[in-house]
Amino acid sequence: MNFSSRLFDRIRIGPSEAEEVVEADARLCDHPGCTKAGEFRAPMGRGKEGKFFQFCLEHVKAYNATYNYFAGMNDEALAAYAKQEEIGHRPTWKLGVNASAARMAQRGRVTGGQDSAEVEDAFGLFRGRVRREQERAESRVGAVARKALETLDLDDTADRAAIKARYKELVKRFHPDANGGDRSREGRLQEILKAYQTLKSSGLA
């Protein structure tokens, strides 16, 4: 046999099945005392999302068998997590409030008597609209109650005593007994009675 043959230079002997070769720049298994390659990732746990251990096959199996993300959480924390899980742990706001509005409210910036918008009304172009919106917001009665007040010839500034006094006055005026039994104005009386009941149910009378 010619040992000086060039064929010997091309012969490569692979590692045995019982032997594992770890490259110099490969990461070792994170299990204490293990010198095998850490080829498999395993999550570090709650509070360390996005961070991983590197284990060999043997130790990643052992780690996964005992891994519990919720270890150490009490019942309240578990309930809170379950509630957040329903919305995918995304931030939420109350209905009608977006992120921009929430930030503005937190800063406490006020323009024109209301929460600041993205663009401030430096030239007063929207003052009329703001005033109308404020008047609607400050109005203590709804459309139905306002119509009932109009039936009694009152506006929405009338208080409980004024409403009651006006009601008594109109009933006496339009009641058939006060008109010699004449029922021609009974329709108007029915409107007054209905309007007063509406105001009572609204808490205004």
Short mmCIF file of C-alpha atoms in Angstrom, two decimals:
data_model
loop_
_atom_site.label_atom_id
_atom_site.label_comp_id
_atom_site.label_asym_id
_atom_site.label_seq_id
_atom_site.Cartn_x
_atom_site.Cartn_y
_atom_site.Cartn_z
CA MET A 1 0.00 0.00 0.00
CA ASN A 2 1.34 3.38 -1.01
CA PHE A 3 0.88 5.74 1.97
CA SER A 4 2.30 8.65 -0.01
CA SER A 5 -0.62 8.53 -2.45
CA ARG A 6 -2.64 11.68 -2.94
CA LEU A 7 -5.80 9.65 -2.22
CA PHE A 8 -4.96 9.68 1.49
CA ASP A 9 -5.23 13.51 1.50
CA ARG A 10 -8.86 13.29 0.42
CA ILE A 11 -10.01 10.85 3.07
CA ARG A 12 -12.16 12.43 5.83
CA ILE A 13 -13.24 10.55 8.93
CA GLY A 14 -16.57 11.72 10.41
CA PRO A 15 -17.29 11.83 14.14
CA SER A 16 -18.71 8.74 15.78
CA GLU A 17 -22.39 8.70 16.74
CA ALA A 18 -21.51 9.00 20.42
CA GLU A 19 -19.34 12.03 19.81
CA GLU A 20 -20.67 15.53 19.12
CA VAL A 21 -18.41 18.13 17.53
CA VAL A 22 -18.95 21.70 18.72
CA GLU A 23 -17.54 24.46 16.54
CA ALA A 24 -15.42 27.07 18.25
CA ASP A 25 -17.89 29.91 17.58
CA ALA A 26 -21.04 27.86 18.39
CA ARG A 27 -22.96 28.71 21.58
CA LEU A 28 -22.87 26.05 24.28
CA CYS A 29 -25.93 24.73 26.06
CA ASP A 30 -27.04 27.06 28.90
CA HIS A 31 -27.65 24.16 31.26
CA PRO A 32 -24.95 24.24 33.97
CA GLY A 33 -22.11 21.83 33.24
CA CYS A 34 -23.31 20.88 29.74
CA THR A 35 -20.71 21.17 26.95
CA LYS A 36 -22.99 20.31 24.04
CA ALA A 37 -24.09 22.84 21.44
CA GLY A 38 -27.11 24.99 22.38
CA GLU A 39 -29.08 24.53 19.18
CA PHE A 40 -32.60 24.94 20.56
CA ARG A 41 -34.20 28.08 21.93
CA ALA A 42 -36.40 28.12 25.02
CA PRO A 43 -38.22 31.20 26.41
CA MET A 44 -36.83 32.66 29.64
CA GLY A 45 -40.32 33.27 31.03
CA ARG A 46 -42.76 35.95 32.12
CA GLY A 47 -41.28 39.42 32.28
CA LYS A 48 -38.49 38.42 29.89
CA GLU A 49 -40.50 38.15 26.69
CA GLY A 50 -38.28 38.00 23.60
CA LYS A 51 -35.33 36.51 25.53
CA PHE A 52 -34.33 32.87 25.22
CA PHE A 53 -32.08 30.20 26.67
CA GLN A 54 -30.06 28.04 24.26
CA PHE A 55 -30.20 24.35 25.16
CA CYS A 56 -29.11 21.08 23.63
CA LEU A 57 -31.86 18.65 22.66
CA GLU A 58 -31.75 16.74 25.95
CA HIS A 59 -31.99 19.82 28.15
CA VAL A 60 -34.56 21.69 26.04
CA LYS A 61 -36.87 18.69 26.40
CA ALA A 62 -36.40 18.70 30.17
CA TYR A 63 -36.92 22.48 30.35
CA ASN A 64 -40.10 22.41 28.26
CA ALA A 65 -41.54 19.58 30.35
CA THR A 66 -41.50 21.79 33.47
CA TYR A 67 -41.99 25.25 31.94
CA ASN A 68 -44.96 27.24 33.32
CA TYR A 69 -45.46 30.83 32.16
CA PHE A 70 -47.99 31.53 34.93
CA ALA A 71 -45.89 30.27 37.83
CA GLY A 72 -46.05 32.66 40.80
CA MET A 73 -49.16 34.54 39.62
CA ASN A 74 -52.05 34.87 42.09
CA ASP A 75 -55.75 34.63 41.18
CA GLU A 76 -56.13 38.39 40.60
CA ALA A 77 -53.14 38.50 38.28
CA LEU A 78 -54.43 35.48 36.37
CA ALA A 79 -57.88 37.10 35.99
CA ALA A 80 -56.31 40.34 34.75
CA TYR A 81 -54.19 38.42 32.25
CA ALA A 82 -57.24 36.51 30.99
CA LYS A 83 -59.12 39.80 30.49
CA GLN A 84 -56.22 41.28 28.51
CA GLU A 85 -55.99 38.07 26.48
CA GLU A 86 -59.48 38.75 25.11
CA ILE A 87 -58.21 41.86 23.30
CA GLY A 88 -54.79 40.49 22.45
CA HIS A 89 -53.06 42.63 25.12
CA ARG A 90 -53.62 45.74 22.99
CA PRO A 91 -54.29 49.16 24.60
CA THR A 92 -57.93 50.27 24.59
CA TRP A 93 -59.84 53.49 25.22
CA LYS A 94 -63.38 54.33 26.22
CA LEU A 95 -65.93 54.61 23.44
CA GLY A 96 -65.51 57.89 21.58
CA VAL A 97 -62.00 58.53 22.91
CA ASN A 98 -58.99 57.89 20.70
CA ALA A 99 -55.31 57.96 21.54
CA SER A 100 -54.84 61.55 20.40
CA ALA A 101 -57.78 62.81 22.44
CA ALA A 102 -56.58 60.91 25.49
CA ARG A 103 -53.13 62.50 25.23
CA MET A 104 -54.62 65.97 24.88
CA ALA A 105 -56.85 65.43 27.90
CA GLN A 106 -53.88 64.30 29.99
CA ARG A 107 -51.93 67.41 29.04
CA GLY A 108 -54.82 69.55 30.23
CA ARG A 109 -54.67 71.86 27.22
CA VAL A 110 -57.91 73.79 26.76
CA THR A 111 -58.88 75.97 23.83
CA GLY A 112 -62.19 77.80 23.40
CA GLY A 113 -63.68 76.23 26.51
CA GLN A 114 -63.17 72.63 25.40
CA ASP A 115 -60.39 70.12 25.02
CA SER A 116 -57.78 71.22 22.52
CA ALA A 117 -57.93 69.83 19.01
CA GLU A 118 -54.94 69.04 16.86
CA VAL A 119 -55.17 72.56 15.32
CA GLU A 120 -55.93 75.48 17.62
CA ASP A 121 -58.51 78.05 16.47
CA ALA A 122 -56.18 81.06 16.49
CA PHE A 123 -58.50 83.24 14.35
CA GLY A 124 -61.77 82.26 16.05
CA LEU A 125 -63.20 80.63 12.94
CA PHE A 126 -65.06 77.99 14.93
CA ARG A 127 -66.26 80.01 17.91
CA GLY A 128 -69.88 79.97 16.77
CA ARG A 129 -69.87 76.21 16.49
CA VAL A 130 -68.15 75.85 19.87
CA ARG A 131 -70.73 78.13 21.47
CA ARG A 132 -73.63 76.18 19.98
CA GLU A 133 -72.10 72.90 21.15
CA GLN A 134 -71.65 74.30 24.65
CA GLU A 135 -75.25 75.54 24.71
CA ARG A 136 -76.48 72.10 23.71
CA ALA A 137 -74.27 70.45 26.33
CA GLU A 138 -75.41 72.85 29.06
CA SER A 139 -79.10 72.48 28.22
CA ARG A 140 -80.75 70.52 31.01
CA VAL A 141 -83.69 69.29 28.95
CA GLY A 142 -84.04 67.04 25.96
CA ALA A 143 -86.11 67.62 22.84
CA VAL A 144 -89.24 65.97 24.25
CA ALA A 145 -89.12 67.93 27.52
CA ARG A 146 -88.44 71.16 25.60
CA LYS A 147 -91.53 70.59 23.48
CA ALA A 148 -93.57 69.96 26.65
CA LEU A 149 -92.33 73.27 28.08
CA GLU A 150 -93.33 75.04 24.88
CA THR A 151 -96.82 73.55 25.23
CA LEU A 152 -97.01 75.29 28.61
CA ASP A 153 -95.60 78.50 27.04
CA LEU A 154 -92.34 78.16 29.03
CA ASP A 155 -88.67 77.97 28.08
CA ASP A 156 -86.02 75.58 29.39
CA THR A 157 -84.98 77.99 32.16
CA ALA A 158 -88.26 77.48 34.04
CA ASP A 159 -87.85 75.83 37.43
CA ARG A 160 -90.13 73.34 39.17
CA ALA A 161 -92.23 76.02 40.92
CA ALA A 162 -92.77 77.98 37.71
CA ILE A 163 -93.82 74.85 35.82
CA LYS A 164 -96.29 73.85 38.51
CA ALA A 165 -97.79 77.34 38.73
CA ARG A 166 -98.15 77.58 34.96
CA TYR A 167 -99.76 74.14 34.81
CA LYS A 168 -102.40 75.06 37.40
CA GLU A 169 -103.13 78.32 35.63
CA LEU A 170 -103.68 76.65 32.25
CA VAL A 171 -105.82 73.84 33.67
CA LYS A 172 -108.11 76.35 35.31
CA ARG A 173 -108.32 78.34 32.08
CA PHE A 174 -109.16 75.45 29.74
CA HIS A 175 -111.14 73.10 32.00
CA PRO A 176 -114.81 72.73 30.89
CA ASP A 177 -116.02 73.48 34.44
CA ALA A 178 -114.36 76.89 34.23
CA ASN A 179 -116.01 77.55 30.85
CA GLY A 180 -119.63 76.75 31.64
CA GLY A 181 -119.31 73.14 30.43
CA ASP A 182 -117.89 74.18 27.03
CA ARG A 183 -115.74 71.30 25.74
CA SER A 184 -114.48 73.03 22.62
CA ARG A 185 -111.12 73.69 24.26
CA GLU A 186 -110.76 70.20 25.76
CA GLY A 187 -108.13 69.24 23.14
CA ARG A 188 -105.87 72.00 24.41
CA LEU A 189 -106.43 70.78 27.97
CA GLN A 190 -105.35 67.26 27.00
CA GLU A 191 -102.13 68.68 25.51
CA ILE A 192 -101.42 70.53 28.76
CA LEU A 193 -102.04 67.43 30.89
CA LYS A 194 -99.80 65.31 28.66
CA ALA A 195 -97.03 67.92 28.67
CA TYR A 196 -97.09 68.14 32.46
CA GLN A 197 -96.86 64.36 32.79
CA THR A 198 -93.86 64.39 30.44
CA LEU A 199 -92.14 67.00 32.58
CA LYS A 200 -92.88 65.02 35.75
CA SER A 201 -91.39 61.87 34.25
CA SER A 202 -88.33 63.90 33.22
CA GLY A 203 -87.89 65.09 36.80
CA LEU A 204 -88.49 68.74 35.92
CA ALA A 205 -91.89 69.13 37.58
#
